[in-house]
XYZ file of C-alpha atoms in Angstrom:
396
model
C 78.148 131.697 113.907
C 81.467 131.165 112.199
C 84.351 133.324 113.470
C 85.524 135.587 110.625
C 89.325 135.942 110.589
C 91.810 138.354 109.032
C 95.284 136.841 108.638
C 98.105 139.423 108.420
C 101.188 137.832 106.957
C 99.248 134.846 105.455
C 102.146 133.596 103.310
C 104.656 133.317 106.161
C 105.046 130.249 108.402
C 102.590 131.439 110.999
C 100.090 132.538 108.331
C 100.215 129.226 106.548
C 99.899 127.264 109.776
C 96.935 129.410 110.773
C 95.190 128.596 107.453
C 96.032 124.976 107.951
C 94.151 125.022 111.302
C 91.286 127.029 109.875
C 90.835 124.475 107.033
C 90.423 121.705 109.596
C 87.408 123.475 111.089
C 85.252 124.949 108.304
C 82.260 124.815 110.618
C 83.951 127.227 113.114
C 86.126 129.619 111.064
C 86.050 131.451 107.799
C 88.642 133.702 106.241
C 87.572 137.282 105.814
C 90.885 138.871 104.563
C 94.554 138.056 103.948
C 97.646 140.133 103.652
C 101.157 139.356 102.395
C 104.363 140.996 101.287
C 105.578 139.618 97.957
C 104.511 135.985 97.433
C 101.858 136.605 94.788
C 101.413 133.003 93.637
C 100.957 131.544 97.171
C 98.520 134.387 97.919
C 96.636 133.521 94.722
C 96.453 129.909 95.814
C 95.182 130.973 99.319
C 92.526 133.147 97.725
C 91.459 130.261 95.596
C 91.093 127.887 98.485
C 89.644 130.175 101.245
C 87.792 132.772 99.104
C 88.449 135.770 101.300
C 86.525 138.922 100.614
C 89.729 141.038 100.606
C 93.477 140.531 99.888
C 96.188 143.081 100.444
C 99.829 143.035 99.182
C 102.479 145.212 100.688
C 103.366 146.978 97.578
C 101.266 148.409 94.727
C 103.257 146.501 92.103
C 102.504 143.108 93.824
C 98.977 144.193 94.354
C 98.387 144.802 90.645
C 99.987 141.447 89.750
C 97.740 139.649 92.204
C 94.685 141.477 91.010
C 95.295 140.437 87.432
C 95.836 136.856 88.371
C 92.663 136.831 90.323
C 90.730 138.248 87.418
C 92.304 135.630 85.049
C 91.301 132.835 87.391
C 87.676 134.107 87.920
C 88.000 134.611 91.676
C 85.777 136.988 93.603
C 88.472 138.289 96.160
C 88.875 142.036 95.990
C 92.504 143.274 96.068
C 92.828 146.557 98.009
C 95.650 148.934 97.224
C 94.905 151.783 99.619
C 97.694 153.092 101.833
C 95.799 152.083 104.920
C 94.506 148.789 103.379
C 96.146 146.550 106.014
C 94.755 148.587 108.937
C 91.372 148.449 107.221
C 91.234 144.687 107.112
C 92.463 144.477 110.683
C 89.723 146.794 111.976
C 86.899 145.966 109.604
C 83.538 145.748 111.488
C 82.728 142.276 110.186
C 86.046 140.816 111.450
C 85.969 138.874 114.665
C 89.653 137.831 115.019
C 92.911 139.079 113.618
C 95.983 136.831 113.383
C 98.848 139.297 113.597
C 101.845 137.557 111.957
C 103.496 140.371 110.044
C 107.203 140.223 110.908
C 108.860 143.259 112.444
C 107.751 146.818 113.281
C 105.722 146.963 110.124
C 103.067 144.959 111.944
C 102.569 147.593 114.668
C 100.018 149.875 112.852
C 97.588 147.129 111.973
C 97.853 145.594 115.475
C 96.964 148.998 116.940
C 94.077 149.263 114.475
C 92.721 145.866 115.540
C 93.190 146.681 119.263
C 91.346 149.977 118.868
C 88.501 148.247 117.106
C 88.122 145.718 119.954
C 89.090 142.602 118.032
C 90.237 139.154 119.329
C 93.929 139.892 118.539
C 96.067 136.773 118.177
C 99.510 138.216 118.550
C 102.293 136.500 116.789
C 104.034 139.735 116.045
C 106.139 140.278 119.181
C 107.196 143.662 117.927
C 103.809 145.144 118.618
C 104.577 144.964 122.262
C 108.345 145.419 122.083
C 107.900 148.536 119.990
C 104.498 149.628 121.122
C 104.842 148.963 124.876
C 102.375 151.060 126.959
C 101.074 152.723 123.770
C 99.863 149.398 122.461
C 98.533 148.180 125.788
C 96.506 151.361 126.152
C 94.938 150.749 122.758
C 93.997 147.193 123.854
C 92.391 148.463 127.083
C 90.591 151.447 125.542
C 89.280 149.360 122.510
C 88.244 146.494 124.711
C 90.262 144.015 122.619
C 91.071 140.524 123.714
C 94.790 139.961 123.470
C 95.865 136.336 123.020
C 99.610 135.431 122.630
C 100.574 133.035 119.865
C 104.366 132.785 120.316
C 104.740 129.220 121.773
C 106.422 130.494 124.867
C 103.787 133.208 125.640
C 100.951 130.892 124.822
C 102.525 128.280 127.282
C 102.681 130.911 129.965
C 99.181 131.978 129.367
C 97.915 128.425 129.615
C 99.911 127.941 132.788
C 98.702 131.095 134.602
C 95.562 131.445 136.685
C 92.446 132.371 134.759
C 91.983 135.603 136.659
C 94.798 138.064 135.735
C 93.968 139.996 138.934
C 95.578 137.213 140.884
C 98.822 136.951 139.005
C 100.800 139.441 141.192
C 100.103 137.734 144.449
C 100.250 134.163 143.304
C 103.026 134.017 140.816
C 106.761 134.077 141.802
C 108.308 134.128 138.317
C 107.838 133.161 134.728
C 110.522 130.843 133.116
C 110.758 131.036 129.312
C 112.412 128.113 127.668
C 114.856 128.433 124.834
C 116.219 125.813 122.487
C 119.602 127.432 122.313
C 119.437 127.572 118.563
C 122.075 126.020 116.237
C 125.116 127.368 118.009
C 124.333 126.328 121.625
C 127.525 124.386 121.954
C 129.699 126.115 119.389
C 132.930 127.797 120.436
C 132.089 131.475 120.644
C 135.462 132.290 119.009
C 134.155 130.799 115.728
C 130.893 132.763 115.669
C 132.530 135.400 113.373
C 132.650 132.699 110.696
C 128.894 131.846 110.732
C 127.053 132.107 107.404
C 123.420 133.055 106.868
C 122.745 129.463 105.847
C 124.038 128.115 109.087
C 122.278 130.622 111.231
C 118.897 129.798 109.538
C 119.205 126.061 110.148
C 117.286 125.871 113.302
C 117.348 122.349 114.945
C 113.759 122.148 116.106
C 111.509 124.752 114.306
C 110.696 125.676 110.780
C 110.654 129.483 110.747
C 111.407 132.458 108.535
C 114.964 133.748 108.018
C 114.714 136.775 110.362
C 113.418 134.856 113.375
C 115.883 131.972 112.688
C 118.767 134.350 112.908
C 117.242 135.936 116.121
C 117.056 132.337 117.553
C 120.658 131.787 116.741
C 121.679 135.055 118.523
C 119.082 134.583 121.272
C 117.683 138.049 120.464
C 114.392 136.340 119.846
C 114.518 135.399 123.577
C 115.438 138.871 124.598
C 112.418 140.237 122.632
C 110.212 137.514 124.239
C 111.314 138.639 127.725
C 110.320 142.148 126.843
C 106.976 140.920 125.450
C 106.324 138.811 128.507
C 106.867 141.853 130.714
C 104.124 143.688 128.874
C 101.801 140.774 128.388
C 101.745 139.557 131.941
C 102.568 142.623 133.961
C 105.314 141.169 136.084
C 108.531 142.896 137.090
C 111.652 142.278 134.947
C 113.225 140.453 137.871
C 110.408 137.909 137.759
C 111.281 136.901 134.172
C 113.801 134.166 133.731
C 115.220 132.030 130.760
C 116.481 128.470 130.744
C 117.811 126.541 127.764
C 115.746 123.457 127.070
C 117.210 121.949 123.798
C 114.342 119.529 123.083
C 111.683 122.311 122.818
C 108.994 120.034 124.526
C 108.326 122.268 127.606
C 107.466 125.592 125.959
C 107.516 127.672 129.117
C 106.675 127.454 132.832
C 105.145 129.446 135.679
C 106.615 129.141 139.184
C 104.176 129.952 141.924
C 104.850 131.411 145.486
C 104.666 127.966 146.947
C 107.436 126.920 144.492
C 105.069 124.696 142.500
C 105.782 124.902 138.724
C 103.188 124.556 136.098
C 104.311 123.913 132.572
C 102.884 123.477 129.149
C 104.270 120.677 126.990
C 103.744 119.816 123.374
C 105.447 118.917 120.182
C 107.314 121.859 118.496
C 104.485 122.651 116.111
C 103.044 126.235 115.943
C 99.698 124.865 115.048
C 99.157 124.058 118.749
C 99.243 127.636 120.059
C 97.513 128.848 116.929
C 94.650 126.515 117.454
C 94.402 127.428 121.110
C 94.266 131.084 120.274
C 91.638 130.653 117.563
C 89.326 128.550 119.757
C 90.055 129.990 123.161
C 88.654 129.288 125.760
C 87.885 126.003 123.978
C 90.350 123.615 122.457
C 90.200 122.215 118.995
C 92.308 119.820 116.934
C 95.406 121.433 115.618
C 96.845 118.806 113.293
C 99.995 118.500 115.329
C 101.328 115.139 116.515
C 100.670 114.212 120.092
C 103.621 113.691 122.500
C 104.466 110.023 122.802
C 105.849 109.827 126.420
C 106.985 106.210 125.842
C 109.287 107.320 123.022
C 110.120 110.755 124.465
C 113.877 111.290 124.845
C 115.287 112.756 128.067
C 114.502 116.384 128.663
C 117.409 118.453 129.705
C 117.944 122.034 130.941
C 120.923 124.311 130.966
C 121.761 127.772 132.309
C 122.399 130.381 129.506
C 126.079 130.318 130.253
C 126.255 126.662 131.484
C 129.289 125.945 129.308
C 131.313 128.932 130.743
C 130.766 131.046 127.708
C 128.448 133.994 128.582
C 129.628 135.689 125.389
C 127.852 133.198 123.269
C 124.477 135.005 123.718
C 125.382 138.508 124.755
C 122.248 139.967 123.376
C 119.988 138.344 125.754
C 120.914 140.493 128.766
C 119.698 143.552 126.690
C 116.169 142.573 127.469
C 116.506 143.462 131.138
C 118.702 146.387 130.469
C 116.188 147.878 127.989
C 113.190 147.248 130.339
C 115.060 149.203 133.153
C 115.932 152.057 130.764
C 113.697 154.978 129.654
C 110.474 154.230 127.778
C 111.191 153.675 124.094
C 114.451 151.911 124.618
C 112.932 148.604 123.670
C 111.722 150.138 120.361
C 115.269 151.275 119.654
C 116.646 147.840 120.310
C 114.038 146.198 118.075
C 114.822 148.608 115.188
C 118.550 148.123 115.571
C 118.225 144.391 115.571
C 116.011 144.345 112.365
C 118.674 146.357 110.579
C 121.481 144.189 111.981
C 119.859 140.893 110.884
C 119.060 142.230 107.462
C 122.689 143.318 107.040
C 123.944 139.983 108.193
C 121.544 138.112 105.782
C 122.851 140.339 102.921
C 126.412 139.485 104.044
C 127.272 143.095 104.834
C 128.167 142.378 108.427
C 129.392 139.318 110.289
C 127.225 137.255 112.569
C 129.175 138.421 115.695
C 128.692 142.080 114.635
C 124.894 141.852 115.176
C 125.371 142.471 118.785
C 127.909 145.174 118.244
C 125.432 147.006 115.968
C 122.615 146.678 118.562
C 124.796 148.073 121.326
C 126.106 151.058 119.340
C 122.678 151.948 118.241
C 121.350 151.916 121.778
C 124.246 154.137 122.770
C 123.590 156.604 119.959
C 119.743 157.063 120.004
C 118.035 158.602 123.043
C 114.419 157.475 123.374
C 111.852 160.279 123.822
C 109.075 158.623 126.016
C 106.810 157.972 122.912
C 103.129 158.387 123.637
C 101.542 157.788 120.233
C 101.956 155.802 117.035
C 103.533 158.807 115.379
C 106.088 159.069 118.155
C 106.775 155.272 117.974
C 107.318 155.405 114.188
C 109.561 158.466 114.463
C 111.710 156.792 117.097
C 111.835 153.584 115.039
C 112.961 155.579 111.935
C 115.688 157.364 113.910
C 116.935 154.111 115.324
C 117.049 152.526 111.834
C 118.851 155.415 110.394
C 121.541 155.171 113.152
C 121.708 151.475 112.702
C 122.266 151.761 108.957
C 125.065 154.197 109.524
C 126.728 151.890 112.016
C 126.205 148.873 109.606
C 128.131 150.795 106.917
C 131.000 151.562 109.403
C 131.200 147.923 110.519
C 131.274 146.796 106.876
C 134.129 149.139 106.028
């Protein structure tokens, strides 16, 4: 039978790549439901092509606009406007797999709903683990869900680990996440205060949304990925390492106790980990170009502060500090960073003030050992409020 899929965040870069892979295998996959934020026309086109049963927009206004256009075009997709509509399409009994690609903490509730319903959960929303932590993992365990990482780094690690998770602790020495270094890898840190949103969003290797592009430029994306790896693979923070690999060919590595290293290589195309997650444990064509080792340029590696400028990526070390801090600290860090990046993109704070805002928010919000979704959302709201106040102060 075909695998019925809900795509959360279908109009973003991960969502559109997912639908591209799905379209290549109509005999294996069918789209059950789609959700998006504001891109009504793109959602309409996706409904016309994939004929999902349900579609959800983030706001009632965009939902009404989509519903009217669907009616005018004679499509059969039903637009749902209920407050819990996204959670409903993530946990619907007829759904087999959920691609979780909603950016930020907004994706936590539907991820929890899918986990509790025992779905195959393809996790492209790193915040579900960064914010949700043990609460999210408990929902996965209790619901019997299958959790498959879609971030290229975590998919690479998953592909490089032994099949039996019960052996990871005794066989694995450490995980090595690779990072491209972003657009400012060799830039003088003294000039980072002058960085514009346009420059920060110009990633050298990947085509991504604006928020994650800025996170890549600050290396906060790697900090969040370190946190995510801690929860996904159950290793201690000291067993997580990061190395800069500008070519983005090796997506991450696992070093075993005998010092052997197993790595996953591929072109920098998100359709590769998406196809792996959709078809796992099988493999299907992704549409990505194959590596040509005869034409491949040299692969290089650098330490994070290889150029003698540890201040270029100060946010990265916050990953290990947050993991060693009380439960909930990672949720505070995530909320602060979302506010900081939004303020930078709106030109209210400078690029170099993103780290300052994150640090000051961590200092001003005490986590409260969250044990439920309500606790997490309350902590997230408190952190955002504090971060907004700090953003105003920095802009003054």
